[in-house]
Coordinates of C-alpha atoms and ligand atoms in Angstrom, one line a residue:
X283 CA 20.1 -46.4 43.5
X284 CA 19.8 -45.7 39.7
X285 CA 16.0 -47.4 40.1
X286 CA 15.2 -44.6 43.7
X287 CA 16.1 -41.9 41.0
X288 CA 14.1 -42.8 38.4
X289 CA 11.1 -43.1 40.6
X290 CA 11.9 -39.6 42.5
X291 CA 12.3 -38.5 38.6
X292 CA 9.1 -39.9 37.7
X293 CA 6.8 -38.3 40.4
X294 CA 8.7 -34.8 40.0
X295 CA 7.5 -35.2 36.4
X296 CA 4.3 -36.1 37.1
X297 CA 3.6 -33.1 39.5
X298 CA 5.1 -30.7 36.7
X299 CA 2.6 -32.6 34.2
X300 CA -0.4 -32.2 36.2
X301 CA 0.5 -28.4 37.6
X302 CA 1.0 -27.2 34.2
X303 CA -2.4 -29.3 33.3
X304 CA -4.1 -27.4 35.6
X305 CA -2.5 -24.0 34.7
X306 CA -3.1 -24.3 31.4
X307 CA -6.8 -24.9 32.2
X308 CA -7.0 -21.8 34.1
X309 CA -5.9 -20.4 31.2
X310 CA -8.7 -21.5 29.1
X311 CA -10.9 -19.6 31.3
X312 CA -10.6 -15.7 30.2
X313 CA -12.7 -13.9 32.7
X314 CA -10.0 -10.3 33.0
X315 CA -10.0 -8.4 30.1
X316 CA -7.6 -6.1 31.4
X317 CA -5.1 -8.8 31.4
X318 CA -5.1 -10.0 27.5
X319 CA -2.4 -9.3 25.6
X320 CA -4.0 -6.6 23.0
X321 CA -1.0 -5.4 20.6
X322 CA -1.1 -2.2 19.7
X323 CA -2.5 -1.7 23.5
X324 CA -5.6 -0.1 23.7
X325 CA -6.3 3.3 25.0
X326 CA -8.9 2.2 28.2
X327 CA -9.8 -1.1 29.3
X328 CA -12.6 -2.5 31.6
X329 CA -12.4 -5.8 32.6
X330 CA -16.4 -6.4 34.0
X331 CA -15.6 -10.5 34.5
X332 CA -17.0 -13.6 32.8
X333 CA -17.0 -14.1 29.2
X334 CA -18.6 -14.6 25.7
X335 CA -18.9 -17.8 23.9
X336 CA -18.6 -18.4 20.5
X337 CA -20.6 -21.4 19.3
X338 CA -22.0 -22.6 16.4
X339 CA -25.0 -20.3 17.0
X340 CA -23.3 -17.6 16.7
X341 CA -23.8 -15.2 14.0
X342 CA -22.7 -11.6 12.8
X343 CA -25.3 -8.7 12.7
X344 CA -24.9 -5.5 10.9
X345 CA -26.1 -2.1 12.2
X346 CA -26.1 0.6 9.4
X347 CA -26.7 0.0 5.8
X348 CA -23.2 -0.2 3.8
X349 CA -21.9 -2.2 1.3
X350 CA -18.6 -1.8 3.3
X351 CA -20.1 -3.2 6.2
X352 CA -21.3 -6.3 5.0
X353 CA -18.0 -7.2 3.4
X354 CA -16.5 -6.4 6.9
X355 CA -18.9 -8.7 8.5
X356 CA -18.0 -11.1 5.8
X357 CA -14.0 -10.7 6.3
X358 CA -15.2 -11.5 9.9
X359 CA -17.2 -14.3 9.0
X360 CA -14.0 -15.9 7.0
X361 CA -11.3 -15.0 9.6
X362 CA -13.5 -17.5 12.1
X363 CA -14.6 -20.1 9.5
X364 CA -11.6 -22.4 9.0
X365 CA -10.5 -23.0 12.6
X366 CA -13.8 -23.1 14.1
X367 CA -15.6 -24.8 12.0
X368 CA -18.7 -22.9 12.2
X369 CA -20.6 -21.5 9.2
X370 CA -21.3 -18.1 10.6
X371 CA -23.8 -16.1 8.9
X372 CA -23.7 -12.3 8.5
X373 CA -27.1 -10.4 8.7
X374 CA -28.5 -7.3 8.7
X375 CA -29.9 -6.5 12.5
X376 CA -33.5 -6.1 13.6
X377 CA -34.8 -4.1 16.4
X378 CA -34.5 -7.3 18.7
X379 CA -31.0 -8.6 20.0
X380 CA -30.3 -12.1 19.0
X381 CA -28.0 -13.4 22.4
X382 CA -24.9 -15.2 21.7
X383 CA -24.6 -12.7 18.4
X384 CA -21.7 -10.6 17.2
X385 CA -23.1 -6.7 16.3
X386 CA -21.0 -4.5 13.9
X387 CA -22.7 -1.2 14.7
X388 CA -22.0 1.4 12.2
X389 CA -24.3 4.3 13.4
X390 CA -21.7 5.2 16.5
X391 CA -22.7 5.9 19.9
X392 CA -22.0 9.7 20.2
X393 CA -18.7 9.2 22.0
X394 CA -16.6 8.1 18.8
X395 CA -13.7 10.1 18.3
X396 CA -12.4 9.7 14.5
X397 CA -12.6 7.5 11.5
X398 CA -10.8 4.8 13.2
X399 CA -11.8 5.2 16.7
X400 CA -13.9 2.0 18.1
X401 CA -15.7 0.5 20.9
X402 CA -15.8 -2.6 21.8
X403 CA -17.8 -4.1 24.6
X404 CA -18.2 -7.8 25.5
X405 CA -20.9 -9.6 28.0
X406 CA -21.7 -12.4 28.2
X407 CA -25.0 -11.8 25.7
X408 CA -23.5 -10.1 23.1
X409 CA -20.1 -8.9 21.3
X410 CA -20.8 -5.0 19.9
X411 CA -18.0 -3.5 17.8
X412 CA -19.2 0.4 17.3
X413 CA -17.6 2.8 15.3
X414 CA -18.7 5.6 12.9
X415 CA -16.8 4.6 9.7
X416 CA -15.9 1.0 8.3
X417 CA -12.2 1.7 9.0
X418 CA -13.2 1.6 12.9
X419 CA -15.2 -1.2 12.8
X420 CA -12.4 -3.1 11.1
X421 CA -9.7 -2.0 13.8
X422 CA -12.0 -2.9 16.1
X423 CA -12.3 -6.9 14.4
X424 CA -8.7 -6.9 14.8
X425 CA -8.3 -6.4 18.6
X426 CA -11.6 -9.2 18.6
X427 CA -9.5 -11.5 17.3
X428 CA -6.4 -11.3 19.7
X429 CA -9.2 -11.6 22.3
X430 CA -9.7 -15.4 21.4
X431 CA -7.3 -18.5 21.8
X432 CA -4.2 -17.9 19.5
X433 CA -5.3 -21.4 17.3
X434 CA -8.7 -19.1 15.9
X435 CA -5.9 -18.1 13.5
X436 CA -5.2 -21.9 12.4
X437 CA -6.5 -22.7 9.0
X438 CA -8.0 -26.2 10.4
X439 CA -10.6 -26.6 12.3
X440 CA -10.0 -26.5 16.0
X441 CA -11.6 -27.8 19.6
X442 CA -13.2 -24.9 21.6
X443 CA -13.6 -23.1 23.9
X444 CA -14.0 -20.0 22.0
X445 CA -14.3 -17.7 24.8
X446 CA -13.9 -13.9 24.8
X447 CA -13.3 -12.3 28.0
X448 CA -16.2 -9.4 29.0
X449 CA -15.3 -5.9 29.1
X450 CA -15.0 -2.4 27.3
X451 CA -12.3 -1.2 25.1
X452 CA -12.5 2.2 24.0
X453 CA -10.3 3.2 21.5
X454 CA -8.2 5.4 19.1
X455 CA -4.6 5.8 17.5
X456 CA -2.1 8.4 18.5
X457 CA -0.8 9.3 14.6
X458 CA -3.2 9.1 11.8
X459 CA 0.0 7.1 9.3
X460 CA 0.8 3.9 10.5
X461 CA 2.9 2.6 7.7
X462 CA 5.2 -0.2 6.8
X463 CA 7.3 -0.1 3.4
X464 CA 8.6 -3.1 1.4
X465 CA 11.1 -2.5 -1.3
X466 CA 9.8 -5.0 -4.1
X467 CA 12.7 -3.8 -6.7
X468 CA 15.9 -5.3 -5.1
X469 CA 14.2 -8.4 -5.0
X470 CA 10.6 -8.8 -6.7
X471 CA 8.0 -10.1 -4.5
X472 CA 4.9 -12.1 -6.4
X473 CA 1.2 -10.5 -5.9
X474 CA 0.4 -13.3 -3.3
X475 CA 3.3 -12.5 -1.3
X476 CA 2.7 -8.8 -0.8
X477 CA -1.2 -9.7 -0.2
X478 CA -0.1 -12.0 2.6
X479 CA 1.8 -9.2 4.2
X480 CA -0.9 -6.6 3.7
X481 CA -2.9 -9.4 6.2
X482 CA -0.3 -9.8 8.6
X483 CA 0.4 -6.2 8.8
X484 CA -3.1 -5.5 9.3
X485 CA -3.5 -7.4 12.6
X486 CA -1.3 -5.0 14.1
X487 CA -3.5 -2.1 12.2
X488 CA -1.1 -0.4 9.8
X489 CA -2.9 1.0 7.5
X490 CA -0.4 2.4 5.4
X491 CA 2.0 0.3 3.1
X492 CA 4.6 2.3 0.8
X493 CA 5.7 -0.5 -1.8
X494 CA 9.5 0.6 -2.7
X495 CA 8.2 0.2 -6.9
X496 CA 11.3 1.1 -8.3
X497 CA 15.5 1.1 -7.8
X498 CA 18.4 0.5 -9.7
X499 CA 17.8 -2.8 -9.8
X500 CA 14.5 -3.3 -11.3
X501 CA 11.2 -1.4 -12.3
X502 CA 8.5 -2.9 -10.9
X503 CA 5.2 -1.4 -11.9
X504 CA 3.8 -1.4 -15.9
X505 CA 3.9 1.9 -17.4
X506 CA 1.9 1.6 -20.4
X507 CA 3.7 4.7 -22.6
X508 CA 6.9 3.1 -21.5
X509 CA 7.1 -0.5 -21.8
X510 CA 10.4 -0.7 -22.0
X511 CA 10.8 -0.4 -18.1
X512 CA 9.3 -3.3 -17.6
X513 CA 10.0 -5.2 -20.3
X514 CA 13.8 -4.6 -20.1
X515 CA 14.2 -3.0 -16.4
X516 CA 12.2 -5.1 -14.5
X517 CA 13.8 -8.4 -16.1
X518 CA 16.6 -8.6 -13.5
X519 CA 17.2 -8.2 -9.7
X520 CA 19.7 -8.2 -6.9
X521 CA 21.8 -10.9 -7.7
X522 CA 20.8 -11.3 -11.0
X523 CA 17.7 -13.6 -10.6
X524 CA 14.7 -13.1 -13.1
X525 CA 12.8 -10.3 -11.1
X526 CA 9.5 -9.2 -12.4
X527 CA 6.9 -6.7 -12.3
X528 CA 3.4 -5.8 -11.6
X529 CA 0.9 -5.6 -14.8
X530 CA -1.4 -2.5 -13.8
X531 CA -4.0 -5.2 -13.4
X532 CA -2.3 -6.9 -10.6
X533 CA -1.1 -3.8 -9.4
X534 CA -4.8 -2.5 -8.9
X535 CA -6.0 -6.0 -7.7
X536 CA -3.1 -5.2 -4.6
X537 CA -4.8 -1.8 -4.0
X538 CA -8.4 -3.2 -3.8
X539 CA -6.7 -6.6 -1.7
X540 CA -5.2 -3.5 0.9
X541 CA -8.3 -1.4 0.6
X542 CA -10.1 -3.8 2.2
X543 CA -8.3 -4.1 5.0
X544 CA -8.3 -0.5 5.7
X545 CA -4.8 0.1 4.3
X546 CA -3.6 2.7 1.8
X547 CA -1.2 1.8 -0.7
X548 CA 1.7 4.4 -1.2
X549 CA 3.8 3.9 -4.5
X550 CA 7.1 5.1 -4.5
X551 CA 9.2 6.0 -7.9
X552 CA 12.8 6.4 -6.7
X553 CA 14.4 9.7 -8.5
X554 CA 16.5 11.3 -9.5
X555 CA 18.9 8.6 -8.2
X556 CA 18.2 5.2 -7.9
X557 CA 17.4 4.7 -11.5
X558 CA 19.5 2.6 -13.3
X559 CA 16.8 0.3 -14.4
X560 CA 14.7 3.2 -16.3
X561 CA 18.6 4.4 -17.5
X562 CA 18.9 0.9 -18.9
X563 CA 15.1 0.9 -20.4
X564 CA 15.4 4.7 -22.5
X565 CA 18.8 5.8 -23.2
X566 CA 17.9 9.4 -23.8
X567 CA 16.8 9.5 -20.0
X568 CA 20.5 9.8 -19.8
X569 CA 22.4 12.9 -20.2
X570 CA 24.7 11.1 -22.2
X571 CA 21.8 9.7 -24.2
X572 CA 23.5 6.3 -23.6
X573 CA 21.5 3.7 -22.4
X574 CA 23.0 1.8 -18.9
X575 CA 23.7 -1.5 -18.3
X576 CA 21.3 -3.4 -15.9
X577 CA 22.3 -3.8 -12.4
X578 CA 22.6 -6.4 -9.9
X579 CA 24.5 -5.4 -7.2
X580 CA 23.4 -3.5 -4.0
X581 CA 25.9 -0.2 -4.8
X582 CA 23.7 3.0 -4.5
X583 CA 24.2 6.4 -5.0
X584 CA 26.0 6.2 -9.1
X585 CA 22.6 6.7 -11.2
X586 CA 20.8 9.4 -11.8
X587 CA 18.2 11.2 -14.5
X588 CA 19.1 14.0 -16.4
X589 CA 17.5 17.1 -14.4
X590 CA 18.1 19.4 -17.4
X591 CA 16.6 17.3 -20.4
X592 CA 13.5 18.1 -20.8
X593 CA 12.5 14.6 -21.9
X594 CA 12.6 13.4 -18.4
X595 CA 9.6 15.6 -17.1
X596 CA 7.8 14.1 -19.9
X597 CA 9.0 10.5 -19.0
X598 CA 8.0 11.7 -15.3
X599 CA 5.0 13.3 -16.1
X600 CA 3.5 10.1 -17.8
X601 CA 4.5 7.8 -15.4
X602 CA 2.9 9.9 -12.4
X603 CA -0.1 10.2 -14.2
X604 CA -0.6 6.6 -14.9
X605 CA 0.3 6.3 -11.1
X606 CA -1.9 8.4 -10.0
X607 CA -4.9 6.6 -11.7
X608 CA -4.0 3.7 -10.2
X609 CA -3.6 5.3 -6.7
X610 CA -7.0 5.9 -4.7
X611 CA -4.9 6.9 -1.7
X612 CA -3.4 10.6 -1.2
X613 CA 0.0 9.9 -1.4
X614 CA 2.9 9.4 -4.5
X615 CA 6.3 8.9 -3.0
X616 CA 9.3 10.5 -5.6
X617 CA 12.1 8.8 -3.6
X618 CA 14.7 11.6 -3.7
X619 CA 17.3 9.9 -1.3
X620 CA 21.0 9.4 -2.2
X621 CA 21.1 11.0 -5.1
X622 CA 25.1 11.2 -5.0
X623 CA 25.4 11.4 -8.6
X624 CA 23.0 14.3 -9.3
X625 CA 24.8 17.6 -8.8
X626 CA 23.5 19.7 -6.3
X627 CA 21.4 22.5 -8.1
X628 CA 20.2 20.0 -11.0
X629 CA 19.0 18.3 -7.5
X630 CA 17.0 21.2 -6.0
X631 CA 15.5 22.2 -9.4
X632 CA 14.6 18.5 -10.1
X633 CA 12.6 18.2 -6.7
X634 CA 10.9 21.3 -7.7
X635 CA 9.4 20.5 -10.7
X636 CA 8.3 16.9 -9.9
X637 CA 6.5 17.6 -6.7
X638 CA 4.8 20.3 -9.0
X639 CA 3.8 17.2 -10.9
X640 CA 2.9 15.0 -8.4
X641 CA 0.6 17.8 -7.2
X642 CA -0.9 18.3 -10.9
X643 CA -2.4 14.7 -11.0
X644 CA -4.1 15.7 -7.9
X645 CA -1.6 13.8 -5.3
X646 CA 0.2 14.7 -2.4
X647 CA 3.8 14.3 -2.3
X648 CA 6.1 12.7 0.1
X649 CA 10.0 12.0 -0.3
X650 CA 12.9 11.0 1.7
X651 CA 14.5 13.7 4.3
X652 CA 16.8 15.2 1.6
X653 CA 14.1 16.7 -0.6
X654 CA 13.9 19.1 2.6
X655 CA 17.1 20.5 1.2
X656 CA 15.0 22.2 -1.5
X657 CA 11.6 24.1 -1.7
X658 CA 9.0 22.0 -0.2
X659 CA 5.5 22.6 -1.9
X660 CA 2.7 23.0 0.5
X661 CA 1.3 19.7 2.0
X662 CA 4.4 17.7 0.9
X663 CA 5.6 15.3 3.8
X664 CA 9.3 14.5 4.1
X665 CA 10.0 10.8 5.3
X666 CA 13.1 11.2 8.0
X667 CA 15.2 8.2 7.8
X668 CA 18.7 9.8 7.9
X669 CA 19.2 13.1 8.5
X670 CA 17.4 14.8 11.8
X671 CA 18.6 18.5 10.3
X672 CA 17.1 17.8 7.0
X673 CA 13.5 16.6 8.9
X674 CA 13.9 19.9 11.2
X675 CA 14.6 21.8 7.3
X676 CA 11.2 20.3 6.5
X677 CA 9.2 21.6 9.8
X678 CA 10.8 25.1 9.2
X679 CA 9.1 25.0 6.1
X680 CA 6.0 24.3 7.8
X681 CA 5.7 20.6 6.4
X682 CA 5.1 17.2 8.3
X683 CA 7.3 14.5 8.7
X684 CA 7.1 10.8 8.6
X685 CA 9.2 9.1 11.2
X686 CA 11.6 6.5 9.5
X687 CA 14.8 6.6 11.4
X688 CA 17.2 3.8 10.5
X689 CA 18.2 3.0 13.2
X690 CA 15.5 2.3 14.8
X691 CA 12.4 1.4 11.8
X692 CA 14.5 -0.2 10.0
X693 CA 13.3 -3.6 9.3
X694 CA 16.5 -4.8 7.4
X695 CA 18.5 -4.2 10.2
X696 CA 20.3 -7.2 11.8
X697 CA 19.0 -8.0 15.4
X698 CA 22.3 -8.5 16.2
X699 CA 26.2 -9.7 15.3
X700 CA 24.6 -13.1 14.6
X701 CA 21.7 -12.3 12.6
X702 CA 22.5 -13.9 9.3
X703 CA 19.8 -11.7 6.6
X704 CA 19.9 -8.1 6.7
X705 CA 22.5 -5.4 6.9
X706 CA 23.9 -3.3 9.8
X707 CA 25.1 0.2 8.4
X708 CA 22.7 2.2 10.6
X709 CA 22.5 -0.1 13.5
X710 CA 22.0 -3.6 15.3
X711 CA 18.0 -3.5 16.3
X712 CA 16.9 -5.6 18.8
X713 CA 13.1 -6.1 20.0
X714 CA 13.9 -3.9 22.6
X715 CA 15.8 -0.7 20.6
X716 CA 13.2 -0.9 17.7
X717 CA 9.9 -0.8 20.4
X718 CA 11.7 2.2 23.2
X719 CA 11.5 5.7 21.5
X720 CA 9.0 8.1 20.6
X721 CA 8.4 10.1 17.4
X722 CA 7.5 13.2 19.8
X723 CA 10.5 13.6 21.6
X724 CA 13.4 11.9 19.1
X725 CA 14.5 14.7 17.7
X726 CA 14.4 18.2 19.5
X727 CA 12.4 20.5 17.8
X728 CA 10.0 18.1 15.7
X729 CA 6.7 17.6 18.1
X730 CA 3.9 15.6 17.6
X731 CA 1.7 17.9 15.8
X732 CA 4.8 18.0 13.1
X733 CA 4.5 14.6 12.7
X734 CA 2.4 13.0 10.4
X735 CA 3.3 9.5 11.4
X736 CA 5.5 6.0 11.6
X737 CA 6.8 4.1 9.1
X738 CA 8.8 0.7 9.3
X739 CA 10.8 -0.1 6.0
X740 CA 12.2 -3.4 5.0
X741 CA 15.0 -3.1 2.4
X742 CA 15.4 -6.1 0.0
X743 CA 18.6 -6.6 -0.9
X744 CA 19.3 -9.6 1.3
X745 CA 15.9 -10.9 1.8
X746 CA 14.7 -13.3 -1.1
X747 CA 11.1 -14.5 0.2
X748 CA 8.2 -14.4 2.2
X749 CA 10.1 -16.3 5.0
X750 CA 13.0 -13.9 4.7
X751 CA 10.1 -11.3 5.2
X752 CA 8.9 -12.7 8.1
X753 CA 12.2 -13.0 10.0
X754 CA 13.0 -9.4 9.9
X755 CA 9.1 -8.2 10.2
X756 CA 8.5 -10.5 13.1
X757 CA 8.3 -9.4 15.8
X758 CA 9.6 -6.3 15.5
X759 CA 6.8 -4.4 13.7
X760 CA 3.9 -5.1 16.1
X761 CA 6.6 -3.0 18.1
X762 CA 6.2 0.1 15.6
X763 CA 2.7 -0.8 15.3
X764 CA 2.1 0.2 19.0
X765 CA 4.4 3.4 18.8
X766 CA 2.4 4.8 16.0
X767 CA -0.9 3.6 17.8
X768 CA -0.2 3.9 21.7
X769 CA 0.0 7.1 23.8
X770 CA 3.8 6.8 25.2
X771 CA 2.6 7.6 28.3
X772 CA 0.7 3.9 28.2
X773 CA 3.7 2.2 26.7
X774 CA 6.4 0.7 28.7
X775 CA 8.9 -2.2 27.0
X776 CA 9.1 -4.3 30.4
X777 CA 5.1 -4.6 30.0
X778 CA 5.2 -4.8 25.9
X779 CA 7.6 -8.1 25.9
X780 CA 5.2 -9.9 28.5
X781 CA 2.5 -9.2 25.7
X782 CA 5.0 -9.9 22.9
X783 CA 5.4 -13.0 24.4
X784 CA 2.2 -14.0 24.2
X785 CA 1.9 -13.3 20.3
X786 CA 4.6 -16.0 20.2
X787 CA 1.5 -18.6 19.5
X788 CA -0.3 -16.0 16.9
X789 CA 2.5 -15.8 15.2
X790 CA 3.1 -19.6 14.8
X791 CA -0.9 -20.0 14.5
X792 CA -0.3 -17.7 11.7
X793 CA 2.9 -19.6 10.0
X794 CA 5.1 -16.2 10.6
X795 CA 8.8 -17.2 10.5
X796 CA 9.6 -15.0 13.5
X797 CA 12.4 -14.2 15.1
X798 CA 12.7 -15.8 18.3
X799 CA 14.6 -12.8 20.4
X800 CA 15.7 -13.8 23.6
X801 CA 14.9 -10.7 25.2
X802 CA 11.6 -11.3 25.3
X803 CA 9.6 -14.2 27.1
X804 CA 8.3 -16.6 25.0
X805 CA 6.0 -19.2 26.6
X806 CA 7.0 -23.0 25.1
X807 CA 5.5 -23.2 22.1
X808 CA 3.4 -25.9 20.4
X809 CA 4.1 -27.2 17.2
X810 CA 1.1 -26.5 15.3
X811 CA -1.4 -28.8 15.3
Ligands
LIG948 C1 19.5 3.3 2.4 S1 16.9 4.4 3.2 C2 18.6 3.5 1.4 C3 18.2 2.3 0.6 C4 18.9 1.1 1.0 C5 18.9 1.0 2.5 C6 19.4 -0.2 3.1 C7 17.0 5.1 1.9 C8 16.1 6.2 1.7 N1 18.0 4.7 1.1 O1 18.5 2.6 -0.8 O2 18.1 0.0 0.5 O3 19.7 2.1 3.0 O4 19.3 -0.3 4.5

């Protein structure tokens, strides 16, 4: 009896073993394009049938002379390297195509649509990436990649097939800001950390990332004419570990690291609240001219600077100027949000005068939803994460807004009642909540053309390290990603977790420490090999 089920066991579990052989065979064999699982999805896809291989013939031509170009083909060249195996060499093209070639085309094709609109088209001959600016080109390497077996992201080499289904994509974003924000002053996160989110991020094409510089808790970014903020306010953090800051020469070594992957840095300097650790670095910052004690508990709302000395618009007019030197991108962030302890008016006439100085070092400023309560200087973008009336106060002034809502971007949101990182004041998000809503339509009276973009923020205070990143990141900003890239029309969340699903393997390719929702339907994964 026990032997008869054994046996009946056996055969069932050979069957499985050779159907899911077999299965997974077919599966090796990518001939429909329309059926890969391309996060953010692209705008139009034609699936023509067979496929491109990638051997070790295979090399990367460049069409269009630019220095940019050829370090794009060399990114390319690098991202293939280690899993392949293949020493892939980048070239300048020649009037005659080379089969079994990658082309990065730079000169366009006359039906490119913006900076960092792409084509992509796959036969069995050739792979052609076209675009008219590097940043296209780039966006378009980063759908390439999701086009190939999920182990191309392995850092070992790996057996083939490297096959890339044939087809044309064609394709553009729906908001020019695709941001994420990481808040390096509640906890500090080293140089090699932030880099390795600036190349995850990037897969999903964000190509904005707001770094949180400064908090109560710490000051995070070397001001030259005042030391003391780093020296004595970036000593500390949450919970009263060492902290740290950036020395302007790591700081501008994170810039170039982002600029090459198409991504703009935006710095933010928390004011007037939110400043405890530049109230512990200068006592006459204070009104009091008392210096603060450093903080390291997660409290907000109790600090703020004097909006009536008029040492602090020369304390803020140095540090925005040493900013701004530092910042290629358009964009200096002043904070502005709970500022509980600032009284109203010294509020209004403090976010006056420093988007005036944000503007004099040539920048363009952007602050939380409650600098809307005051005078909004032309251009200036307020960043709604709170308050709908205060993003609808921004619009009636005839300024943009930068979708942040909390209870839905939030990245330091719990997934749910069992998540153990992360806090839940504005909501539980799960996969599901954070991917179903649309900037255009969330709040009535804000449309698209009011909105500059999408932004997904991770708050530190209870995440420690790059793991601790990972788990709230993943997988909920490819999610945002695809909101800020995809038309809503094309987006649809019983579709998305199907794709999701399939990034299950990137991810783990990758070494992301995702989290593994059950909402959405991972295939069984491999450990890594
Ligand atoms: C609110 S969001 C804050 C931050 C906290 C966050 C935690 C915003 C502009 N202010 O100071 O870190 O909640 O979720």
């Amino acid at each position: 009896m026990t032997c008869k089920t054994t046996k009946i066991n056996l055969t069932a579990i050979v069957t499985i073993l050779i159907l899911s052989l077999t299965t997974s065979c077919a599966k090796q064999e990518p001939s429909d394009l329309s059926s890969e699982s391309i996060i953010p999805a692209p705008l139009t896809v034609i699936a023509t049938g067979g496929y491109f291989s990638l051997d070790k013939n295979t090399e990367i031509y460049l069409k269009g002379e630019s220095e940019e170009l050829k370090q794009i083909g060399q990114y390319l060249a690098g991202r293939f390297r280690p899993s392949t195996g293949f020493d892939i060499e980048v070239k300048q093209a020649t009037e005659s195509e080379v089969p079994g070639s990658i082309y990065l085309n730079l000169t366009g094709d006359g039906t490119i649509v913006n900076d960092e609109s792409y084509n992509l088209d796959v036969t069995k001959k050739t792979v052609k990436i076209t675009a008219v600016s590097p940043a296209g080109i780039f966006l378009g390497i980063q759908t390439l990649r999701q086009l190939l077996p999920a182990k191309i992201e392995l850092s070992t080499p790996q057996k083939g097939p490297w096959r890339i289904p044939a087809g044309t994509i064609s394709d553009w974003p729906e908001y020019a800001y695709r941001g994420t924000m990481l808040d390096v002053s509640r906890h500090f996160f080293a140089v090699e950390d932030v880099k390795r989110f600036i190349d995850l991020i990037s897969y999903y094409k964000i190509n904005f990332l707001h770094l949180h510089l400064s908090d109560d808790q710490g000051w995070r970014i070397e001001i030259k004419s005042w030391p003391n903020l780093t020296a004595h306010g970036g000593s500390t953090q949450v919970g009263g570990g060492k902290g740290g800051y950036y020395t302007q020469e790591q700081y501008s070594d994170i810039v170039k690291y982002a600029q090459e992957r198409y991504i703009t840095i935006v710095p933010e300097i928390d004011m007037p609240g939110h400043t405890n650790a530049a109230l512990a670095s200068y006592a006459e910052l204070n009104a009091d001219g008392k210096a603060r004690e450093l903080y390291t508990g997660t409290e907000v709302g109790f600090s703020t600077f004097a909006a009536k000395k008029e040492i602090t618009y020369k304390f803020i007019d140095d540090v925005i100027r040493e900013l701004a030197a530092l910042t290629p991108g358009p964009y200096i962030h002043i904070g502005g949000d709970e500022s509980h302890a600032t009284k109203k008016d010294d509020y209004v006439l403090f976010v006056e005068k420093v988007q005036n100085i944000v503007k004099s070092h040539g920048k363009t400023v952007i602050g939380w939803d409650e600098i809307a309560t005051t005078k909004l200087i032309e251009g200036a973008v307020a960043q709604f994460w709170d308050k709908a009336p205060n993003a609808l106060k921004a619009v009636e002034q005839g300024r943009r807004v930068l979708f942040s809502p909390a209870k839905r971007a939030y990245l330091d949101m719990q997934y749910d009642s069992t998540t153990k990182l992360g806090l839940h004041w504005a909501a539980y998000i799960e996969i599901d909540n954070a991917y179903n809503w649309d900037p255009a339509t969330l709040v009535p009276g804000i449309q698209k053309e009011n909105i500059l973009g999408i932004e997904a923020a991770l708050w530190s205070e209870t995440v420690t390290n790059m793991d601790e990143i990972e788990y709230m990141v993943f997988p909920r900003l490819p999610g945002i990603a695809e909101i800020g890239w995809t038309p809503p029309m094309k987006r649809d969340w019983n579709e998305y977790k199907e794709r999701l699903a399939m990034h299950g393997e990137r991810f783990k390719a990758m070494g992301i420490d995702f989290y593994p929702s059950k909402l959405v339907p991972w295939p069984d994964l491999k450990e890594e090999e």
